[in-house]
CSV table of C-alpha atoms in Angstrom, one decimal:
chain,number,residue,atom,x,y,z
P,20,MET,CA,-13.2,25.3,30.4
P,21,ASN,CA,-15.5,27.7,32.2
P,22,PRO,CA,-19.2,27.0,31.7
P,23,LEU,CA,-20.7,29.1,28.9
P,24,HIS,CA,-23.6,31.1,30.1
P,25,PHE,CA,-26.3,32.4,27.8
P,26,LYS,CA,-29.6,34.2,28.2
P,27,GLU,CA,-32.3,32.2,26.5
P,28,GLY,CA,-34.6,35.1,25.6
P,29,GLU,CA,-38.0,33.5,26.2
P,30,GLY,CA,-39.0,32.8,29.8
P,31,GLY,CA,-35.9,34.6,31.0
P,32,GLY,CA,-32.9,33.2,33.0
P,33,PHE,CA,-29.7,31.5,32.1
P,34,ILE,CA,-28.8,28.0,30.9
P,35,ARG,CA,-25.3,26.7,31.6
P,36,ILE,CA,-23.4,24.3,29.4
P,37,GLY,CA,-20.1,22.8,30.7
P,38,GLY,CA,-17.7,20.4,29.0
P,39,ILE,CA,-14.6,18.5,29.6
P,40,ALA,CA,-12.7,16.4,27.0
P,41,LYS,CA,-9.6,14.3,26.8
P,42,GLY,CA,-7.6,13.5,23.6
P,43,SER,CA,-4.9,13.2,22.2
P,44,GLY,CA,-3.7,10.3,20.0
P,45,MET,CA,-5.7,7.7,18.2
P,46,ILE,CA,-8.0,10.5,17.3
P,47,GLN,CA,-10.3,10.6,14.4
P,48,PRO,CA,-13.5,10.2,16.4
P,49,ASN,CA,-16.4,8.4,15.0
P,50,MET,CA,-18.0,8.0,18.4
P,51,ALA,CA,-15.7,5.2,18.9
P,52,THR,CA,-9.9,7.0,23.0
P,53,MET,CA,-11.5,10.4,23.1
P,54,LEU,CA,-13.7,11.1,26.1
P,55,ALA,CA,-16.0,14.1,26.4
P,56,PHE,CA,-18.4,15.0,29.2
P,57,LEU,CA,-20.9,17.8,29.0
P,58,THR,CA,-23.3,19.1,31.4
P,59,THR,CA,-26.2,21.6,31.3
P,60,ASP,CA,-28.9,22.7,33.5
P,61,ALA,CA,-31.3,23.1,30.5
P,62,ASN,CA,-34.8,21.9,30.9
P,63,ILE,CA,-35.2,19.7,27.9
P,64,ALA,CA,-36.7,16.3,27.1
P,65,GLN,CA,-34.2,13.4,26.8
P,66,PRO,CA,-35.1,12.4,23.2
P,67,LEU,CA,-34.8,15.9,21.9
P,68,LEU,CA,-31.5,16.4,23.7
P,69,GLN,CA,-30.1,13.1,22.3
P,70,LYS,CA,-31.1,14.0,18.8
P,71,THR,CA,-29.6,17.4,19.0
P,72,PHE,CA,-26.5,16.2,20.6
P,73,ALA,CA,-25.9,13.4,18.0
P,74,LYS,CA,-26.3,15.9,15.2
P,75,LEU,CA,-23.9,18.4,16.7
P,76,ILE,CA,-21.3,15.7,17.5
P,77,ASP,CA,-21.2,15.0,13.8
P,78,ARG,CA,-20.3,18.7,13.3
P,79,SER,CA,-17.7,18.9,16.0
P,80,PHE,CA,-16.0,15.8,17.5
P,81,ASN,CA,-16.5,13.8,14.4
P,82,ARG,CA,-14.8,16.5,12.4
P,83,ILE,CA,-11.3,16.3,14.0
P,84,SER,CA,-8.4,14.1,13.4
P,85,VAL,CA,-4.9,13.9,15.0
P,86,ASP,CA,-3.6,10.8,13.2
P,87,GLY,CA,-6.5,9.4,11.2
P,88,ASP,CA,-6.7,6.4,13.6
P,89,THR,CA,-10.2,6.1,14.8
P,90,SER,CA,-10.2,4.6,18.3
P,91,THR,CA,-12.3,1.7,19.5
P,92,ASN,CA,-13.7,3.7,22.4
P,93,ASP,CA,-14.5,7.4,21.8
P,94,MET,CA,-17.3,8.7,23.9
P,95,ALA,CA,-19.3,11.8,24.4
P,96,VAL,CA,-21.9,12.2,27.1
P,97,LEU,CA,-24.2,15.1,27.8
P,98,LEU,CA,-26.1,15.3,31.2
P,99,ALA,CA,-29.0,17.7,31.7
P,100,ASN,CA,-30.5,18.2,35.1
P,101,GLY,CA,-33.2,20.7,34.1
P,102,GLN,CA,-32.3,23.0,37.1
P,103,SER,CA,-32.0,26.2,35.0
P,104,GLY,CA,-35.5,27.2,36.0
P,105,THR,CA,-36.3,28.2,32.4
P,106,ALA,CA,-39.2,26.8,30.4
P,107,GLU,CA,-38.8,23.4,28.7
P,108,LEU,CA,-36.9,23.8,25.4
P,109,THR,CA,-38.9,22.5,22.5
P,110,GLU,CA,-38.0,22.3,18.8
P,111,GLY,CA,-38.9,25.2,16.5
P,112,THR,CA,-38.5,27.9,19.2
P,113,ARG,CA,-35.9,30.6,19.4
P,114,ALA,CA,-34.9,29.4,22.9
P,115,PHE,CA,-34.1,26.0,21.5
P,116,ASP,CA,-32.1,27.4,18.6
P,117,LEU,CA,-30.1,29.5,21.0
P,118,PHE,CA,-29.4,26.5,23.2
P,119,LYS,CA,-28.4,24.4,20.1
P,120,ASP,CA,-26.0,27.2,18.9
P,121,ALA,CA,-24.5,27.5,22.4
P,122,LEU,CA,-24.1,23.7,22.6
P,123,GLU,CA,-22.4,23.6,19.2
P,124,HIS,CA,-20.1,26.4,20.3
P,125,VAL,CA,-19.0,24.3,23.3
P,126,LEU,CA,-18.6,21.1,21.3
P,127,VAL,CA,-16.6,22.8,18.5
P,128,ARG,CA,-14.4,24.5,21.0
P,129,LEU,CA,-13.6,21.3,22.8
P,130,ALA,CA,-13.0,19.5,19.5
P,131,LYS,CA,-10.5,22.1,18.4
P,132,MET,CA,-8.8,21.9,21.8
P,133,ILE,CA,-8.3,18.2,21.3
P,134,ALA,CA,-6.9,18.6,17.8
P,135,ARG,CA,-4.5,21.4,19.0
P,136,ASP,CA,-3.5,19.1,21.9
P,137,GLY,CA,-2.7,16.2,19.5
P,138,GLU,CA,0.4,14.1,20.2
P,139,GLY,CA,3.4,16.2,19.2
P,140,ALA,CA,1.2,18.9,17.6
P,141,THR,CA,2.4,22.5,17.4
P,142,LYS,CA,-0.4,23.9,15.3
P,143,LEU,CA,-4.2,23.9,14.9
P,144,VAL,CA,-5.3,23.7,11.3
P,145,GLU,CA,-8.9,24.2,10.0
P,146,ILE,CA,-9.7,22.9,6.6
P,147,VAL,CA,-12.8,24.6,5.0
P,148,VAL,CA,-14.2,23.2,1.8
P,149,ASN,CA,-16.8,25.4,0.1
P,150,GLY,CA,-18.6,25.1,-3.2
P,151,ALA,CA,-19.1,21.3,-3.0
P,152,ARG,CA,-22.1,19.6,-4.5
P,153,THR,CA,-23.1,18.1,-1.2
P,154,GLU,CA,-22.0,18.4,2.4
P,155,THR,CA,-20.9,14.7,2.3
P,156,GLU,CA,-18.5,15.5,-0.6
P,157,ALA,CA,-17.3,18.7,1.2
P,158,LEU,CA,-16.5,16.6,4.3
P,159,GLN,CA,-14.9,13.8,2.3
P,160,ALA,CA,-12.5,16.3,0.7
P,161,ALA,CA,-11.8,18.2,3.9
P,162,ARG,CA,-11.1,14.9,5.8
P,163,SER,CA,-8.7,13.7,3.0
P,164,VAL,CA,-6.7,16.9,3.3
P,165,ALA,CA,-6.7,16.8,7.1
P,166,ASN,CA,-5.4,13.2,7.1
P,167,SER,CA,-2.6,13.7,4.5
P,168,ASN,CA,0.8,13.0,6.1
P,169,LEU,CA,2.3,15.1,3.4
P,170,VAL,CA,0.1,18.1,4.1
P,171,LYS,CA,0.6,17.7,7.9
P,172,THR,CA,4.4,17.5,7.6
P,173,ALA,CA,4.4,20.5,5.2
P,174,ILE,CA,2.5,22.5,7.8
P,175,HIS,CA,4.9,21.4,10.5
P,176,GLY,CA,7.8,22.7,8.4
P,177,ALA,CA,5.9,25.9,7.6
P,178,ASP,CA,6.2,25.0,4.0
P,179,ALA,CA,3.2,26.4,2.1
P,180,ASN,CA,3.0,23.4,-0.3
P,181,TRP,CA,-0.4,24.0,-1.9
P,182,GLY,CA,0.2,21.1,-4.4
P,183,ARG,CA,0.0,18.5,-1.6
P,184,ILE,CA,-3.4,20.0,-0.6
P,185,LEU,CA,-4.8,19.8,-4.1
P,186,ALA,CA,-3.5,16.3,-4.5
P,187,ALA,CA,-5.3,15.2,-1.3
P,188,VAL,CA,-8.6,16.7,-2.7
P,189,GLY,CA,-7.9,14.8,-5.9
P,190,TYR,CA,-7.6,11.4,-4.3
P,191,SER,CA,-10.4,12.0,-1.8
P,192,GLY,CA,-12.7,10.3,-4.3
P,193,ILE,CA,-15.1,13.2,-5.0
P,194,ASP,CA,-15.9,14.2,-8.5
P,195,PHE,CA,-14.8,17.8,-9.2
P,196,GLN,CA,-13.2,20.0,-11.8
P,197,PRO,CA,-9.6,20.7,-10.9
P,198,ASP,CA,-9.5,23.8,-13.1
P,199,LEU,CA,-12.2,25.5,-11.1
P,200,VAL,CA,-10.5,25.1,-7.7
P,201,GLU,CA,-9.7,28.2,-5.7
P,202,LEU,CA,-7.4,28.1,-2.6
P,203,PHE,CA,-6.8,30.4,0.3
P,204,PHE,CA,-4.4,30.3,3.3
P,205,ASN,CA,-6.3,32.4,5.9
P,206,GLU,CA,-7.4,35.4,3.8
P,207,LEU,CA,-4.4,35.1,1.4
P,208,PRO,CA,-5.4,33.9,-2.1
P,209,ILE,CA,-3.0,31.1,-3.3
P,210,LEU,CA,-4.7,29.7,-6.4
P,211,LYS,CA,-7.5,31.1,-8.5
P,212,PRO,CA,-9.6,29.2,-11.0
P,213,HIS,CA,-8.0,28.1,-14.2
P,214,TYR,CA,-4.7,27.4,-12.5
P,215,GLU,CA,-3.8,31.0,-11.9
P,216,ILE,CA,-1.1,30.8,-9.2
P,217,VAL,CA,-1.2,34.0,-7.1
P,218,ILE,CA,0.7,32.8,-4.1
P,219,ASP,CA,2.9,35.3,-2.2
P,220,GLU,CA,5.5,32.8,-0.9
P,221,VAL,CA,6.7,35.1,1.9
P,222,LYS,CA,3.2,35.8,3.2
P,223,ALA,CA,2.2,32.2,2.8
P,224,LYS,CA,5.2,31.0,4.9
P,225,GLU,CA,4.3,33.6,7.6
P,226,ILE,CA,0.8,32.1,7.8
P,227,PHE,CA,2.1,28.5,7.9
P,228,SER,CA,4.5,29.6,10.7
P,229,SER,CA,1.7,30.6,13.0
P,230,GLU,CA,-0.1,28.4,15.5
P,231,ASN,CA,-3.6,28.8,13.9
P,232,ILE,CA,-4.0,28.2,10.2
P,233,THR,CA,-7.1,28.1,8.0
P,234,ILE,CA,-7.0,26.4,4.6
P,235,THR,CA,-10.0,27.2,2.5
P,236,ILE,CA,-10.7,25.3,-0.7
P,237,ASP,CA,-13.5,26.4,-3.0
P,238,LEU,CA,-14.5,23.8,-5.5
P,239,HIS,CA,-17.0,26.0,-7.3
P,240,GLN,CA,-19.2,22.9,-8.0
P,241,GLY,CA,-22.2,23.6,-5.8
P,242,PRO,CA,-23.7,25.2,-2.6
P,243,ALA,CA,-22.3,22.9,0.1
P,244,SER,CA,-19.6,23.4,2.7
P,245,ALA,CA,-17.9,21.5,5.5
P,246,ASN,CA,-15.0,22.2,7.9
P,247,PHE,CA,-12.6,19.9,9.7
P,248,TRP,CA,-9.9,20.4,12.3
P,249,THR,CA,-6.5,18.8,12.5
P,250,CYS,CA,-2.9,19.4,13.6
P,251,ASP,CA,0.6,19.1,12.1
P,252,LEU,CA,2.6,15.9,12.1
P,253,SER,CA,5.9,16.2,13.9
P,254,LYS,CA,8.9,14.1,14.8
P,255,GLU,CA,7.5,14.2,18.4
P,256,TYR,CA,4.4,12.3,17.2
P,257,VAL,CA,6.6,9.6,15.9
P,258,HIS,CA,8.7,9.6,19.1
P,259,ILE,CA,5.6,9.4,21.3
P,260,ASN,CA,4.1,6.5,19.4
P,261,ALA,CA,7.2,4.5,18.5
P,262,SER,CA,8.9,4.7,21.9
P,263,TYR,CA,6.1,5.1,24.6
P,264,ARG,CA,6.9,1.8,26.2
P,265,THR,CA,10.6,2.4,26.5
T,26,MET,CA,17.1,-5.3,-11.3
T,27,ASN,CA,18.3,-8.0,-13.6
T,28,PRO,CA,15.7,-9.2,-16.1
T,29,LEU,CA,13.9,-12.4,-15.0
T,30,HIS,CA,14.4,-15.2,-17.6
T,31,PHE,CA,11.9,-18.0,-17.8
T,32,LYS,CA,11.4,-20.9,-20.1
T,33,GLU,CA,7.9,-20.8,-21.5
T,34,GLY,CA,7.5,-24.5,-22.0
T,35,GLU,CA,5.6,-24.6,-25.2
T,36,GLY,CA,7.4,-23.8,-28.4
T,37,GLY,CA,10.7,-23.6,-26.5
T,38,GLY,CA,12.9,-20.6,-25.9
T,39,PHE,CA,13.1,-17.8,-23.3
T,40,ILE,CA,11.0,-14.7,-22.6
T,41,ARG,CA,12.7,-11.9,-20.8
T,42,ILE,CA,10.9,-9.4,-18.5
T,43,GLY,CA,12.7,-6.3,-17.2
T,44,GLY,CA,11.5,-3.6,-14.9
T,45,ILE,CA,12.7,-0.3,-13.4
T,46,ALA,CA,10.7,1.7,-10.9
T,47,LYS,CA,11.0,4.9,-8.9
T,48,GLY,CA,9.3,5.7,-5.5
T,49,SER,CA,9.5,6.9,-2.7
T,50,GLY,CA,7.1,9.5,-1.1
T,51,MET,CA,3.6,10.4,-2.1
T,52,ILE,CA,3.1,6.7,-2.5
T,53,GLN,CA,-0.1,4.9,-2.5
T,54,PRO,CA,-0.4,4.3,-6.1
T,55,ASN,CA,-3.7,4.2,-7.8
T,56,MET,CA,-2.1,4.6,-11.2
T,57,ALA,CA,-2.0,8.1,-10.6
T,58,THR,CA,4.8,10.1,-8.5
T,59,MET,CA,5.6,6.5,-8.9
T,60,LEU,CA,7.1,5.6,-12.2
T,61,ALA,CA,7.6,2.1,-13.4
T,62,PHE,CA,8.9,0.9,-16.8
T,63,LEU,CA,8.8,-2.7,-17.8
T,64,THR,CA,10.1,-4.4,-20.9
T,65,THR,CA,9.7,-7.9,-22.3
T,66,ASP,CA,10.5,-9.7,-25.5
T,67,ALA,CA,7.3,-11.7,-25.3
T,68,ASN,CA,5.3,-12.2,-28.5
T,69,ILE,CA,1.9,-11.1,-27.4
T,70,ALA,CA,-1.0,-9.1,-28.8
T,71,GLN,CA,-1.3,-5.6,-27.3
T,72,PRO,CA,-4.9,-5.9,-26.0
T,73,LEU,CA,-4.1,-9.1,-24.1
T,74,LEU,CA,-0.9,-7.6,-22.7
T,75,GLN,CA,-2.8,-4.5,-21.6
T,76,LYS,CA,-5.5,-6.5,-19.9
T,77,THR,CA,-3.0,-8.7,-18.1
T,78,PHE,CA,-0.8,-5.8,-17.1
T,79,ALA,CA,-3.8,-3.8,-15.7
T,80,LYS,CA,-4.9,-6.8,-13.6
T,81,LEU,CA,-1.5,-7.4,-12.2
T,82,ILE,CA,-0.9,-3.7,-11.4
T,83,ASP,CA,-3.9,-4.0,-9.2
T,84,ARG,CA,-2.2,-6.9,-7.3
T,85,SER,CA,1.3,-5.2,-7.1
T,86,PHE,CA,1.8,-1.4,-7.4
T,87,ASN,CA,-1.8,-0.6,-6.4
T,88,ARG,CA,-1.1,-2.6,-3.1
T,89,ILE,CA,1.6,-0.5,-1.6
T,90,SER,CA,1.6,2.6,0.5
T,91,VAL,CA,4.4,4.7,1.9
T,92,ASP,CA,2.3,7.5,3.4
T,93,GLY,CA,-1.2,7.0,2.1
T,94,ASP,CA,-0.9,10.0,-0.2
T,95,THR,CA,-1.9,9.0,-3.7
T,96,SER,CA,0.1,11.0,-6.2
T,97,THR,CA,-1.4,12.8,-9.2
T,98,ASN,CA,1.0,11.1,-11.6
T,99,ASP,CA,1.9,7.5,-10.9
T,100,MET,CA,2.6,5.6,-14.1
T,101,ALA,CA,3.5,2.1,-15.1
T,102,VAL,CA,4.4,1.2,-18.7
T,103,LEU,CA,5.1,-2.2,-20.2
T,104,LEU,CA,6.7,-2.4,-23.6
T,105,ALA,CA,6.8,-5.7,-25.5
T,106,ASN,CA,8.8,-6.1,-28.7
T,107,GLY,CA,7.9,-9.7,-29.6
T,108,GLN,CA,11.6,-10.6,-30.2
T,109,SER,CA,11.7,-13.7,-28.0
T,110,GLY,CA,11.2,-15.9,-31.0
T,111,THR,CA,8.6,-17.9,-29.1
T,112,ALA,CA,5.1,-18.5,-30.3
T,113,GLU,CA,2.5,-15.8,-29.7
T,114,LEU,CA,1.1,-16.0,-26.2
T,115,THR,CA,-2.7,-16.5,-26.1
T,116,GLU,CA,-5.1,-16.7,-23.2
T,117,GLY,CA,-5.9,-20.2,-21.7
T,118,THR,CA,-2.5,-21.7,-22.5
T,119,ARG,CA,0.2,-22.8,-20.1
T,120,ALA,CA,2.7,-20.5,-21.8
T,121,PHE,CA,0.5,-17.5,-21.1
T,122,ASP,CA,0.0,-18.5,-17.5
T,123,LEU,CA,3.7,-18.9,-17.0
T,124,PHE,CA,4.3,-15.5,-18.5
T,125,LYS,CA,1.6,-13.9,-16.3
T,126,ASP,CA,3.1,-15.4,-13.2
T,127,ALA,CA,6.6,-14.2,-14.2
T,128,LEU,CA,5.2,-10.7,-14.9
T,129,GLU,CA,3.4,-10.7,-11.5
T,130,HIS,CA,6.7,-11.8,-9.8
T,131,VAL,CA,8.5,-8.8,-11.3
T,132,LEU,CA,5.8,-6.3,-10.5
T,133,VAL,CA,5.4,-7.5,-6.9
T,134,ARG,CA,9.2,-7.4,-6.5
T,135,LEU,CA,9.4,-3.8,-7.8
T,136,ALA,CA,6.4,-2.8,-5.7
T,137,LYS,CA,8.0,-4.2,-2.5
T,138,MET,CA,11.2,-2.4,-3.3
T,139,ILE,CA,9.4,0.9,-3.6
T,140,ALA,CA,7.7,0.3,-0.2
T,141,ARG,CA,11.0,-0.7,1.4
T,142,ASP,CA,12.6,2.4,-0.1
T,143,GLY,CA,9.9,4.7,1.2
T,144,GLU,CA,11.0,8.1,2.6
T,145,GLY,CA,12.6,7.5,6.0
T,146,ALA,CA,11.6,3.8,6.0
T,147,THR,CA,13.7,1.2,7.8
T,148,LYS,CA,11.4,-1.8,7.4
T,149,LEU,CA,9.2,-3.6,4.8
T,150,VAL,CA,5.9,-4.7,6.2
T,151,GLU,CA,3.5,-7.1,4.5
T,152,ILE,CA,-0.1,-7.1,5.6
T,153,VAL,CA,-2.0,-10.3,4.8
T,154,VAL,CA,-5.7,-10.5,5.4
T,155,ASN,CA,-7.2,-14.0,5.1
T,156,GLY,CA,-10.7,-15.3,5.7
T,157,ALA,CA,-12.5,-12.2,4.4
T,158,ARG,CA,-15.9,-12.5,2.7
T,159,THR,CA,-14.6,-10.8,-0.5
T,160,GLU,CA,-11.2,-9.8,-1.9
T,161,THR,CA,-12.4,-6.2,-1.8
T,162,GLU,CA,-13.1,-6.4,2.0
T,163,ALA,CA,-9.7,-8.2,2.5
T,164,LEU,CA,-8.0,-5.4,0.6
T,165,GLN,CA,-9.9,-2.7,2.5
T,166,ALA,CA,-8.8,-4.1,5.9
T,167,ALA,CA,-5.2,-4.6,4.7
T,168,ARG,CA,-5.0,-1.0,3.4
T,169,SER,CA,-6.4,0.4,6.6
T,170,VAL,CA,-3.8,-1.4,8.7
T,171,ALA,CA,-1.0,-0.4,6.2
T,172,ASN,CA,-2.0,3.3,6.4
T,173,SER,CA,-2.4,3.5,10.2
T,174,ASN,CA,0.2,6.0,11.6
T,175,LEU,CA,-0.1,4.3,14.9
T,176,VAL,CA,0.7,0.9,13.4
T,177,LYS,CA,3.5,2.3,11.4
T,178,THR,CA,5.1,4.2,14.4
T,179,ALA,CA,4.8,1.0,16.6
T,180,ILE,CA,6.6,-1.0,13.9
T,181,HIS,CA,9.3,1.7,13.7
T,182,GLY,CA,9.8,1.4,17.5
T,183,ALA,CA,9.7,-2.4,17.4
T,184,ASP,CA,6.7,-2.3,19.6
T,185,ALA,CA,4.5,-5.3,19.0
T,186,ASN,CA,1.3,-3.4,19.7
T,187,TRP,CA,-1.4,-5.7,18.2
T,188,GLY,CA,-4.2,-3.6,19.6
T,189,ARG,CA,-3.5,-0.9,17.1
T,190,ILE,CA,-3.7,-3.4,14.3
T,191,LEU,CA,-7.1,-4.7,15.4
T,192,ALA,CA,-8.3,-1.1,15.8
T,193,ALA,CA,-7.3,-0.3,12.2
T,194,VAL,CA,-9.2,-3.4,10.9
T,195,GLY,CA,-12.2,-2.2,13.1
T,196,TYR,CA,-12.3,1.2,11.5
T,197,SER,CA,-11.7,0.0,8.0
T,198,GLY,CA,-15.4,-0.1,7.4
T,199,ILE,CA,-15.7,-3.8,6.7
T,200,ASP,CA,-18.3,-5.9,8.5
T,201,PHE,CA,-16.6,-8.7,10.7
T,202,GLN,CA,-16.9,-10.4,14.0
T,203,PRO,CA,-14.0,-9.2,16.3
T,204,ASP,CA,-14.2,-12.3,18.5
T,205,LEU,CA,-13.2,-14.5,15.5
T,206,VAL,CA,-10.1,-12.7,14.6
T,207,GLU,CA,-6.8,-14.5,14.6
T,208,LEU,CA,-3.4,-12.6,14.4
T,209,PHE,CA,0.1,-13.7,13.6
T,210,PHE,CA,3.5,-11.8,13.3
T,211,ASN,CA,5.4,-13.9,10.8
T,212,GLU,CA,4.7,-17.5,12.0
T,213,LEU,CA,4.2,-16.4,15.7
T,214,PRO,CA,0.6,-16.6,16.9
T,215,ILE,CA,-0.5,-13.4,18.8
T,216,LEU,CA,-4.2,-13.7,19.2
T,217,LYS,CA,-6.5,-16.7,18.8
T,218,PRO,CA,-10.2,-16.6,18.3
T,219,HIS,CA,-12.4,-15.6,21.2
T,220,TYR,CA,-9.8,-13.1,22.4
T,221,GLU,CA,-7.3,-15.6,23.5
T,222,ILE,CA,-4.1,-13.6,23.8
T,223,VAL,CA,-1.1,-15.9,23.2
T,224,ILE,CA,1.6,-13.3,22.4
T,225,ASP,CA,5.2,-14.1,23.5
T,226,GLU,CA,6.3,-10.4,24.0
T,227,VAL,CA,10.1,-11.3,23.6
T,228,LYS,CA,9.7,-13.1,20.4
T,229,ALA,CA,7.2,-10.6,19.0
T,230,LYS,CA,9.6,-7.8,19.7
T,231,GLU,CA,12.4,-9.8,17.9
T,232,ILE,CA,10.2,-10.0,14.8
T,233,PHE,CA,9.3,-6.3,14.9
T,234,SER,CA,13.0,-5.5,15.2
T,235,SER,CA,13.8,-7.2,11.9
T,236,GLU,CA,13.7,-5.5,8.5
T,237,ASN,CA,11.0,-7.7,7.0
T,238,ILE,CA,7.8,-8.3,8.9
T,239,THR,CA,4.6,-10.1,7.9
T,240,ILE,CA,1.4,-9.4,9.8
T,241,THR,CA,-1.3,-11.9,9.1
T,242,ILE,CA,-4.9,-11.3,10.1
T,243,ASP,CA,-7.4,-14.1,9.7
T,244,LEU,CA,-11.0,-12.8,9.9
T,245,HIS,CA,-12.6,-16.3,9.7
T,246,GLN,CA,-15.5,-14.8,7.8
T,247,GLY,CA,-15.1,-16.3,4.3
T,248,PRO,CA,-12.7,-17.5,1.6
T,249,ALA,CA,-11.1,-14.3,0.4
T,250,SER,CA,-7.6,-13.0,0.9
T,251,ALA,CA,-5.5,-10.0,0.0
T,252,ASN,CA,-2.0,-8.7,0.8
T,253,PHE,CA,-0.6,-5.2,0.9
T,254,TRP,CA,2.9,-3.8,1.4
T,255,THR,CA,4.0,-0.8,3.5
T,256,CYS,CA,6.9,0.6,5.6
T,257,ASP,CA,7.3,2.0,9.0
T,258,LEU,CA,6.8,5.7,9.8
T,259,SER,CA,10.0,7.4,11.2
T,260,LYS,CA,11.1,10.8,12.3
T,261,GLU,CA,13.2,10.9,9.1
T,262,TYR,CA,9.9,10.8,7.1
T,263,VAL,CA,8.8,13.9,9.0
T,264,HIS,CA,12.2,15.5,8.5
T,265,ILE,CA,12.2,14.8,4.8
T,266,ASN,CA,8.7,16.1,4.2
T,267,ALA,CA,8.7,19.1,6.6
T,268,SER,CA,12.1,20.5,5.7
T,269,TYR,CA,13.0,19.4,2.1
T,270,ARG,CA,13.0,23.1,0.9
T,271,THR,CA,15.4,24.2,3.6
């Protein structure tokens, strides 16, 4: 991708962030076959850059899954050469916050590109869980939905099967009240609390037929949210992984 | 299946155990679409029967997976009418142990039939983990391998890809020493400790081409074992679950 330029606001000038990443099977990174290389000319101390990078990795690359198979050798590297000519970035400043947001933007964009580029994939799916008690629980529910072969085949078939989504939240292991759950496909309400089914099957199928789908689950249990990116599961995925040696 | 008859040894006579079960997608039971009905004419108190049944369910139905999607409504029921005419079964007796073994035999047989009958499945795969520190860890590693889409597609393609198996043990979350791991396909040694690769690719492919495959992983970390049953992942699975409404 092209480097993302942004004006840092204090001290003037530009900082560039570039990134390259490679997927696209054995993907559910936990900084274990994914490779990502990032570069920036920001002027920033190594410890602060490492801390910031690790935190943002957890919100980008570590939130995608193609097949649920965590690789033994995922890697993300960020190199900073300090050549932007701007003042050194330090925590608690607006310049640092701008840099962090820009870095997150690049990381999330690369992560989504990997998920969309998954073996055999035809669609990018974002799972958003809102209203969880904690971010850990939100992430656990989102990951469970993202890794469900039944959800992923339904999406592949443009079958708006919301029951499979709820089932995957149910077996995710988090504690929640099923009767409070609200579900949306993009902006379309599917299920309202107290099991009020409001799905418009025609519109829902239209959404599931597109290449970018957002599934939002509101648990109404608390203030925490998390999102996660995945792709559909196709016959082509099976073909690639069953027959790649022949 | 035909009822399994066995002679109970003390007090004479026969006790019958019968079972019927239904799979075959949304299967990774945790006594949550699977249905199983068992009957016996054993003379046994309800609390003891319930306790024994629950324990054996954990070693049979709760150790299979077709797609990793735990259903919302798995069920296993065991009815006993006490009409065998044998003495009441009580804990700590040989008669009870014989009954328990026979019941486990029926449950495991039904569980394996469900896995083999999984949507689109062409093979039954048993994962055996030995040498774990605890049974919980053995089961966690076995389940991780059984639910790996990369392992399941490799088996479908008769591709003896042992690296995918080790990777799934690695990301299972258990603590183990990778250099101690030993791996077998049926009786064929694949990997010996200290990364000695002894695989005979021709024989390994033969094994992976058959309808019944056992993958044994010895962690050499302790005394505990667990086994788990699964099936291969085929294009037919994707077809069934992406297009069942059309």
